[in-house]
Amino acid sequence: MEKILLRNIDIQDSHTLQVYESRGGYRALRKALKEMTPERVTEEVKASGLRGRGGAGFPTGMKWSFVPKDSLKPKYLICNADESEPGTFKDRLLIEKDPHAMVEGVILASYAIQFHTAFIYIRGELAFGAKVLERAIAEAYQAGYLGKNISGSGYDLELILHRGAGAYICGEETGLLSSLEGGRGWPKVKPPFPATHGLFGCPTIVNNVETLAVVPWIIDQGAARYAAIGTEKSKGTKLFCVSGHIRNPGVYEVEMGYPFRQFLEEDCGGVPGGKKLKGVIPGGASMPVLRADEIEGVRMDYESMQAAGTLLGSGGVIVMDDSTCMVKTAWNIARFFAHESCGQCSPCREGCHWMEKIFARIDNGSGEKADLDLILNISGNIIGRTICPFGDAAAMPAAAFIKKYRDEFEEHIRQKRCVLT
Amino acid sequence: MALEFSPETWRRFEELVGRYPKKEAALIPVLSMAQKEFGHLRLQAMEYVAKIIELPAARVYSVVSFYTMLNMKPVGKYHIQVCRTLPCALMGEERMTARLKKKLGIQVGETTSDGNFTLTEVECLASCGTGPMMQVNEDYYENLTEAKVDDVLESLK
């Protein structure tokens, strides 16, 4: 398979403008500014079938077309580089190794929607990534790809690198907007959607790093080439991050629709140490776990994952072997969500902490049989009752662990200890 | 004495604020700047930021208390943050934290008496394929083993 997103990362000094340009970088931008109207760029991205890689999978070109053309307000493009979903580390790789692909993607998207101010919101912890990006942005300004009258086209764009300060919820697009407005990262009710009422009430588009980083390739090579890769509804390639009990962890670029079992066993080398696969979370900690027997026939695309009862999400694949205590695992994830709930909506603010406490007491041997149904009850009362998808993201995995490993939970409660050790 | 940015920081503050559509949008980067300058964000630091960015002090406090990287209490010269989220936990994070606690003689959330080390457990740092891992100030240390933890601590002394 031809690498698209990872095409540059193994080249020495891939983060520099010189290397990026020597590999065809900024060719798409020059082409767009010279030969393509903004509408044509949007149409090309629409035709490619590209869907948002932050987790939701919304068609990118369609999102761009929701921006009202007649609005007199300022408009903003935001590249969401607040990667914090447990199990996900693909954007960090792109930021550190191929920052110019992101920057070129930001410029192309801004040109397509005719925005003149763009932000990259990078999570505060990524200090090294921020330094790499800062340098890449300075290089792009110097080369005339940013600023006034880009490459003599008359098009202007300012790009601001904004560092966060540590909060998972700022990866949710409206939480990000609140944070960028100088507030707590509290998500906002949708509708209205950011495309019409975003940053400071102005039309705003928020796209993930991976989404924007692929746009230069699509414009350079043409939508048809991109759309020829993948499945009917999930086009192109996607980055998957593999962690946990796996022989070869790391970031992989995979054609959409690739068989999941083959990916884990062959591409990633399978579970090491003579152990067996017990379960795998396919799309970051927010997504329901799959038991080993459930991955048969599952393909790595949005539709197949959904049919299997989970979601592709951010592509964070967390692998667990048969020595893994699922009670402890469920508690670890519940603790994450209890720590990260922003506190705005009662079902999530209270429910996440209740679930964490109950999982903790089961883990330490003081759980009761009724606790399992209690968690399912709490989970059911969070889903669909919060402003943002965080509530669902906390509630769905909790319920999935209990439903799929119920025997182990019951045995753990009965024996008042982990049954695996 | 009242807190104030140094002339150099003030210059960077004005440049930064000038790039944003509204002054308040720069609040978080300005707080990070203040934290670097003043060590941590005690009440006077928050009041100073509120004054220069023209926001109520209560708003600044609400923001500082929301973000994990903004510290209202002093932290050690080296802030060790161990990732405790699932992928790192599966790879043995607990052993690394135990090692750090033993070597430093402190519990999670504490600072050594000489003020050199603060030990914190944090959530996912986007380094899951190379866990267990920890961040010391701005640097990542990945694929940790107990021996590697010892080496890192030794290098920081």
Short mmCIF file of N, CA, C and O in Angstrom, two decimals, chain A residues 57-151:
data_model
loop_
_atom_site.label_atom_id
_atom_site.label_comp_id
_atom_site.label_asym_id
_atom_site.label_seq_id
_atom_site.Cartn_x
_atom_site.Cartn_y
_atom_site.Cartn_z
N GLY A 57 -15.89 11.12 12.44
CA GLY A 57 -16.01 10.64 11.07
C GLY A 57 -16.97 11.42 10.20
O GLY A 57 -17.53 10.89 9.24
N PHE A 58 -17.16 12.70 10.50
CA PHE A 58 -18.07 13.52 9.70
C PHE A 58 -17.37 13.95 8.40
O PHE A 58 -16.20 14.32 8.42
N PRO A 59 -18.10 13.92 7.27
CA PRO A 59 -17.47 14.29 5.98
C PRO A 59 -16.87 15.71 6.03
O PRO A 59 -17.58 16.68 6.30
N THR A 60 -15.58 15.81 5.74
CA THR A 60 -14.85 17.06 5.91
C THR A 60 -15.31 18.17 4.96
O THR A 60 -15.58 19.29 5.39
N GLY A 61 -15.42 17.84 3.69
CA GLY A 61 -15.83 18.85 2.71
C GLY A 61 -17.22 19.39 3.02
O GLY A 61 -17.49 20.59 2.86
N MET A 62 -18.09 18.51 3.48
CA MET A 62 -19.46 18.94 3.81
C MET A 62 -19.42 19.90 4.99
O MET A 62 -20.11 20.93 5.00
N LYS A 63 -18.58 19.61 5.99
CA LYS A 63 -18.44 20.47 7.16
C LYS A 63 -18.02 21.88 6.69
O LYS A 63 -18.60 22.88 7.12
N TRP A 64 -17.06 21.93 5.80
CA TRP A 64 -16.58 23.22 5.31
C TRP A 64 -17.71 24.00 4.62
O TRP A 64 -17.78 25.22 4.72
N SER A 65 -18.58 23.27 3.92
CA SER A 65 -19.61 23.96 3.13
C SER A 65 -20.73 24.52 4.01
O SER A 65 -21.59 25.26 3.52
N PHE A 66 -20.73 24.20 5.31
CA PHE A 66 -21.75 24.74 6.22
C PHE A 66 -21.48 26.18 6.64
O PHE A 66 -22.31 26.82 7.28
N VAL A 67 -20.31 26.68 6.33
CA VAL A 67 -19.98 28.05 6.73
C VAL A 67 -20.76 29.03 5.86
O VAL A 67 -20.70 28.96 4.63
N PRO A 68 -21.53 29.94 6.50
CA PRO A 68 -22.32 30.88 5.69
C PRO A 68 -21.41 31.84 4.92
O PRO A 68 -20.54 32.48 5.50
N LYS A 69 -21.60 31.89 3.63
CA LYS A 69 -20.72 32.70 2.78
C LYS A 69 -20.97 34.20 2.95
O LYS A 69 -20.08 35.02 2.75
N ASP A 70 -22.22 34.57 3.31
CA ASP A 70 -22.56 35.99 3.37
C ASP A 70 -22.29 36.60 4.75
O ASP A 70 -22.52 37.79 4.94
N SER A 71 -21.78 35.83 5.69
CA SER A 71 -21.55 36.39 7.03
C SER A 71 -20.44 37.44 7.00
O SER A 71 -19.41 37.25 6.37
N LEU A 72 -20.70 38.55 7.68
CA LEU A 72 -19.71 39.62 7.71
C LEU A 72 -18.77 39.50 8.90
O LEU A 72 -17.84 40.28 9.07
N LYS A 73 -19.04 38.51 9.76
CA LYS A 73 -18.20 38.32 10.95
C LYS A 73 -16.84 37.74 10.54
O LYS A 73 -16.72 37.11 9.49
N PRO A 74 -15.84 37.91 11.40
CA PRO A 74 -14.58 37.19 11.15
C PRO A 74 -14.85 35.68 11.20
O PRO A 74 -15.82 35.25 11.83
N LYS A 75 -14.03 34.92 10.51
CA LYS A 75 -14.21 33.46 10.50
C LYS A 75 -12.89 32.79 10.86
O LYS A 75 -11.83 33.31 10.51
N TYR A 76 -12.98 31.64 11.52
CA TYR A 76 -11.76 31.01 12.02
C TYR A 76 -11.68 29.54 11.68
O TYR A 76 -12.66 28.80 11.79
N LEU A 77 -10.47 29.11 11.32
CA LEU A 77 -10.20 27.69 11.18
C LEU A 77 -9.35 27.26 12.37
O LEU A 77 -8.41 27.96 12.74
N ILE A 78 -9.70 26.14 12.97
CA ILE A 78 -8.90 25.64 14.08
C ILE A 78 -8.47 24.21 13.80
O ILE A 78 -9.29 23.35 13.49
N CYS A 79 -7.18 23.99 13.89
CA CYS A 79 -6.66 22.63 13.80
C CYS A 79 -6.60 22.08 15.21
O CYS A 79 -5.90 22.62 16.08
N ASN A 80 -7.35 21.02 15.45
CA ASN A 80 -7.43 20.42 16.77
C ASN A 80 -6.25 19.47 16.99
O ASN A 80 -6.25 18.35 16.49
N ALA A 81 -5.24 19.95 17.71
CA ALA A 81 -4.06 19.14 18.01
C ALA A 81 -4.01 18.88 19.51
O ALA A 81 -2.96 18.86 20.13
N ASP A 82 -5.21 18.70 20.10
CA ASP A 82 -5.31 18.45 21.55
C ASP A 82 -5.40 16.95 21.81
O ASP A 82 -6.18 16.50 22.63
N GLU A 83 -4.64 16.17 21.08
CA GLU A 83 -4.73 14.71 21.16
C GLU A 83 -4.58 14.21 22.60
O GLU A 83 -3.52 14.32 23.20
N SER A 84 -5.66 13.66 23.16
CA SER A 84 -5.61 13.17 24.55
C SER A 84 -6.41 11.90 24.77
O SER A 84 -6.52 11.43 25.90
N GLU A 85 -6.98 11.34 23.73
CA GLU A 85 -7.78 10.13 23.89
C GLU A 85 -6.86 8.97 24.25
O GLU A 85 -5.93 8.67 23.49
N PRO A 86 -7.07 8.31 25.40
CA PRO A 86 -6.16 7.23 25.78
C PRO A 86 -6.01 6.19 24.67
O PRO A 86 -6.99 5.72 24.11
N GLY A 87 -4.78 5.87 24.36
CA GLY A 87 -4.48 4.92 23.30
C GLY A 87 -4.16 5.59 21.98
O GLY A 87 -3.85 4.92 21.00
N THR A 88 -4.21 6.91 21.93
CA THR A 88 -4.05 7.63 20.66
C THR A 88 -2.79 8.49 20.68
O THR A 88 -2.62 9.32 21.57
N PHE A 89 -1.92 8.27 19.69
CA PHE A 89 -0.67 9.06 19.64
C PHE A 89 -0.23 9.30 18.21
O PHE A 89 0.93 9.50 17.93
N LYS A 90 -1.20 9.30 17.29
CA LYS A 90 -0.91 9.50 15.87
C LYS A 90 -0.64 10.96 15.53
O LYS A 90 0.26 11.27 14.77
N ASP A 91 -1.44 11.87 16.13
CA ASP A 91 -1.26 13.29 15.81
C ASP A 91 0.09 13.78 16.32
O ASP A 91 0.73 14.61 15.67
N ARG A 92 0.49 13.25 17.47
CA ARG A 92 1.79 13.63 18.01
C ARG A 92 2.90 13.28 17.01
O ARG A 92 3.82 14.05 16.79
N LEU A 93 2.78 12.10 16.38
CA LEU A 93 3.78 11.69 15.39
C LEU A 93 3.79 12.66 14.20
O LEU A 93 4.85 13.10 13.76
N LEU A 94 2.61 12.99 13.70
CA LEU A 94 2.53 13.92 12.56
C LEU A 94 3.08 15.29 12.94
O LEU A 94 3.80 15.92 12.17
N ILE A 95 2.75 15.75 14.14
CA ILE A 95 3.21 17.07 14.60
C ILE A 95 4.73 17.10 14.66
O ILE A 95 5.37 18.04 14.20
N GLU A 96 5.30 16.04 15.22
CA GLU A 96 6.76 16.06 15.43
C GLU A 96 7.55 15.75 14.17
O GLU A 96 8.65 16.24 13.99
N LYS A 97 6.97 14.92 13.28
CA LYS A 97 7.73 14.46 12.11
C LYS A 97 7.34 15.11 10.80
O LYS A 97 8.13 15.12 9.86
N ASP A 98 6.10 15.57 10.70
CA ASP A 98 5.68 16.15 9.42
C ASP A 98 4.82 17.40 9.64
O ASP A 98 3.70 17.48 9.13
N PRO A 99 5.35 18.37 10.38
CA PRO A 99 4.52 19.53 10.74
C PRO A 99 4.07 20.35 9.53
O PRO A 99 3.00 20.95 9.56
N HIS A 100 4.89 20.34 8.48
CA HIS A 100 4.51 21.16 7.31
C HIS A 100 3.29 20.60 6.58
O HIS A 100 2.55 21.36 5.95
N ALA A 101 3.07 19.27 6.66
CA ALA A 101 1.87 18.71 6.03
C ALA A 101 0.63 19.28 6.71
O ALA A 101 -0.37 19.62 6.08
N MET A 102 0.73 19.41 8.05
CA MET A 102 -0.37 20.02 8.82
C MET A 102 -0.56 21.47 8.44
O MET A 102 -1.67 21.93 8.21
N VAL A 103 0.56 22.19 8.40
CA VAL A 103 0.49 23.62 8.11
C VAL A 103 -0.07 23.84 6.70
O VAL A 103 -0.96 24.67 6.50
N GLU A 104 0.40 23.05 5.74
CA GLU A 104 -0.12 23.20 4.37
C GLU A 104 -1.61 22.86 4.34
O GLU A 104 -2.39 23.53 3.66
N GLY A 105 -2.00 21.84 5.11
CA GLY A 105 -3.41 21.47 5.19
C GLY A 105 -4.25 22.60 5.78
O GLY A 105 -5.36 22.88 5.31
N VAL A 106 -3.71 23.25 6.79
CA VAL A 106 -4.41 24.39 7.42
C VAL A 106 -4.60 25.52 6.38
O VAL A 106 -5.67 26.10 6.27
N ILE A 107 -3.56 25.78 5.61
CA ILE A 107 -3.64 26.88 4.63
C ILE A 107 -4.65 26.53 3.53
O ILE A 107 -5.48 27.35 3.15
N LEU A 108 -4.59 25.28 3.05
CA LEU A 108 -5.52 24.86 2.00
C LEU A 108 -6.97 24.93 2.48
O LEU A 108 -7.85 25.41 1.77
N ALA A 109 -7.21 24.45 3.70
CA ALA A 109 -8.57 24.48 4.24
C ALA A 109 -9.03 25.92 4.41
O ALA A 109 -10.17 26.27 4.07
N SER A 110 -8.15 26.77 4.93
CA SER A 110 -8.51 28.18 5.15
C SER A 110 -8.82 28.86 3.82
O SER A 110 -9.76 29.65 3.71
N TYR A 111 -8.03 28.54 2.80
CA TYR A 111 -8.26 29.11 1.46
C TYR A 111 -9.61 28.63 0.91
O TYR A 111 -10.40 29.43 0.40
N ALA A 112 -9.89 27.34 1.09
CA ALA A 112 -11.14 26.78 0.57
C ALA A 112 -12.35 27.47 1.18
O ALA A 112 -13.35 27.69 0.51
N ILE A 113 -12.27 27.82 2.45
CA ILE A 113 -13.41 28.43 3.12
C ILE A 113 -13.26 29.95 3.18
O ILE A 113 -14.11 30.65 3.71
N GLN A 114 -12.15 30.44 2.66
CA GLN A 114 -11.85 31.88 2.65
C GLN A 114 -11.82 32.48 4.05
O GLN A 114 -12.46 33.49 4.35
N PHE A 115 -11.06 31.82 4.91
CA PHE A 115 -10.79 32.32 6.26
C PHE A 115 -9.42 33.00 6.22
O PHE A 115 -8.55 32.58 5.48
N HIS A 116 -9.26 33.99 7.10
CA HIS A 116 -7.98 34.69 7.13
C HIS A 116 -7.25 34.58 8.46
O HIS A 116 -6.19 35.16 8.64
N THR A 117 -7.86 33.85 9.41
CA THR A 117 -7.18 33.59 10.68
C THR A 117 -7.34 32.11 11.01
O THR A 117 -8.46 31.58 10.95
N ALA A 118 -6.24 31.47 11.33
CA ALA A 118 -6.30 30.06 11.71
C ALA A 118 -5.51 29.85 13.00
O ALA A 118 -4.58 30.61 13.30
N PHE A 119 -5.94 28.85 13.75
CA PHE A 119 -5.23 28.49 14.99
C PHE A 119 -4.86 27.02 14.93
O PHE A 119 -5.60 26.21 14.37
N ILE A 120 -3.73 26.69 15.53
CA ILE A 120 -3.47 25.29 15.85
C ILE A 120 -3.53 25.23 17.37
O ILE A 120 -2.74 25.89 18.05
N TYR A 121 -4.51 24.48 17.89
CA TYR A 121 -4.63 24.33 19.35
C TYR A 121 -3.92 23.04 19.73
O TYR A 121 -4.41 21.95 19.50
N ILE A 122 -2.73 23.17 20.30
CA ILE A 122 -1.95 21.98 20.67
C ILE A 122 -2.00 21.78 22.18
O ILE A 122 -1.92 22.76 22.94
N ARG A 123 -2.15 20.53 22.60
CA ARG A 123 -2.26 20.30 24.05
C ARG A 123 -0.96 20.74 24.73
O ARG A 123 0.13 20.56 24.19
N GLY A 124 -1.11 21.30 25.91
CA GLY A 124 0.01 21.92 26.61
C GLY A 124 1.17 21.00 26.89
O GLY A 124 2.33 21.41 26.90
N GLU A 125 0.86 19.70 27.12
CA GLU A 125 1.92 18.76 27.49
C GLU A 125 2.91 18.52 26.35
O GLU A 125 4.04 18.13 26.58
N LEU A 126 2.47 18.74 25.11
CA LEU A 126 3.34 18.45 23.97
C LEU A 126 4.31 19.61 23.71
O LEU A 126 4.23 20.32 22.71
N ALA A 127 5.25 19.76 24.64
CA ALA A 127 6.20 20.88 24.55
C ALA A 127 7.12 20.74 23.35
O ALA A 127 7.37 21.71 22.63
N PHE A 128 7.59 19.53 23.11
CA PHE A 128 8.49 19.32 21.98
C PHE A 128 7.74 19.56 20.67
O PHE A 128 8.23 20.27 19.77
N GLY A 129 6.55 19.01 20.57
CA GLY A 129 5.73 19.21 19.36
C GLY A 129 5.48 20.68 19.11
O GLY A 129 5.50 21.14 17.96
N ALA A 130 5.24 21.43 20.17
CA ALA A 130 4.98 22.87 20.01
C ALA A 130 6.21 23.57 19.45
O ALA A 130 6.10 24.46 18.61
N LYS A 131 7.38 23.14 19.91
CA LYS A 131 8.63 23.75 19.40
C LYS A 131 8.80 23.45 17.91
O LYS A 131 9.17 24.32 17.12
N VAL A 132 8.54 22.20 17.53
CA VAL A 132 8.67 21.80 16.12
C VAL A 132 7.69 22.60 15.26
O VAL A 132 8.05 23.12 14.21
N LEU A 133 6.47 22.73 15.76
CA LEU A 133 5.45 23.46 14.99
C LEU A 133 5.79 24.95 14.89
O LEU A 133 5.59 25.56 13.84
N GLU A 134 6.27 25.49 16.00
CA GLU A 134 6.63 26.90 16.01
C GLU A 134 7.65 27.19 14.92
O GLU A 134 7.55 28.16 14.17
N ARG A 135 8.63 26.30 14.82
CA ARG A 135 9.67 26.47 13.82
C ARG A 135 9.09 26.30 12.40
O ARG A 135 9.41 27.08 11.50
N ALA A 136 8.23 25.30 12.23
CA ALA A 136 7.64 25.07 10.90
C ALA A 136 6.81 26.27 10.47
O ALA A 136 6.86 26.69 9.31
N ILE A 137 6.05 26.84 11.41
CA ILE A 137 5.22 28.00 11.08
C ILE A 137 6.11 29.19 10.70
O ILE A 137 5.84 29.89 9.71
N ALA A 138 7.20 29.38 11.45
CA ALA A 138 8.12 30.48 11.13
C ALA A 138 8.73 30.29 9.74
O ALA A 138 8.84 31.24 8.95
N GLU A 139 9.06 29.05 9.42
CA GLU A 139 9.61 28.76 8.08
C GLU A 139 8.59 29.06 6.99
O GLU A 139 8.92 29.61 5.93
N ALA A 140 7.33 28.68 7.26
CA ALA A 140 6.28 28.89 6.26
C ALA A 140 6.03 30.39 6.05
O ALA A 140 5.80 30.83 4.91
N TYR A 141 6.10 31.16 7.13
CA TYR A 141 5.96 32.62 7.00
C TYR A 141 7.08 33.17 6.13
O TYR A 141 6.87 33.95 5.22
N GLN A 142 8.30 32.71 6.45
CA GLN A 142 9.47 33.22 5.75
C GLN A 142 9.43 32.88 4.25
O GLN A 142 9.85 33.68 3.42
N ALA A 143 8.89 31.70 3.95
CA ALA A 143 8.83 31.28 2.55
C ALA A 143 7.63 31.89 1.82
O ALA A 143 7.42 31.63 0.63
N GLY A 144 6.84 32.68 2.54
CA GLY A 144 5.70 33.34 1.90
C GLY A 144 4.47 32.47 1.75
O GLY A 144 3.55 32.79 0.99
N TYR A 145 4.40 31.34 2.50
CA TYR A 145 3.21 30.49 2.46
C TYR A 145 2.18 30.94 3.49
O TYR A 145 1.06 30.45 3.53
N LEU A 146 2.58 31.82 4.38
CA LEU A 146 1.67 32.39 5.37
C LEU A 146 1.89 33.90 5.38
O LEU A 146 2.93 34.38 4.94
N GLY A 147 0.90 34.63 5.91
CA GLY A 147 1.02 36.08 5.98
C GLY A 147 0.22 36.75 4.87
O GLY A 147 -0.79 36.20 4.42
N LYS A 148 0.69 37.91 4.46
CA LYS A 148 -0.04 38.68 3.43
C LYS A 148 0.31 38.18 2.04
O LYS A 148 1.46 37.82 1.77
N ASN A 149 -0.66 38.16 1.15
CA ASN A 149 -0.43 37.91 -0.27
C ASN A 149 0.38 36.64 -0.51
O ASN A 149 1.48 36.66 -1.08
N ILE A 150 -0.18 35.52 -0.06
CA ILE A 150 0.55 34.25 -0.10
C ILE A 150 0.93 33.85 -1.52
O ILE A 150 0.07 33.77 -2.40
N SER A 151 2.20 33.64 -1.74
CA SER A 151 2.74 33.27 -3.06
C SER A 151 2.21 34.17 -4.18
O SER A 151 1.95 33.70 -5.29
#
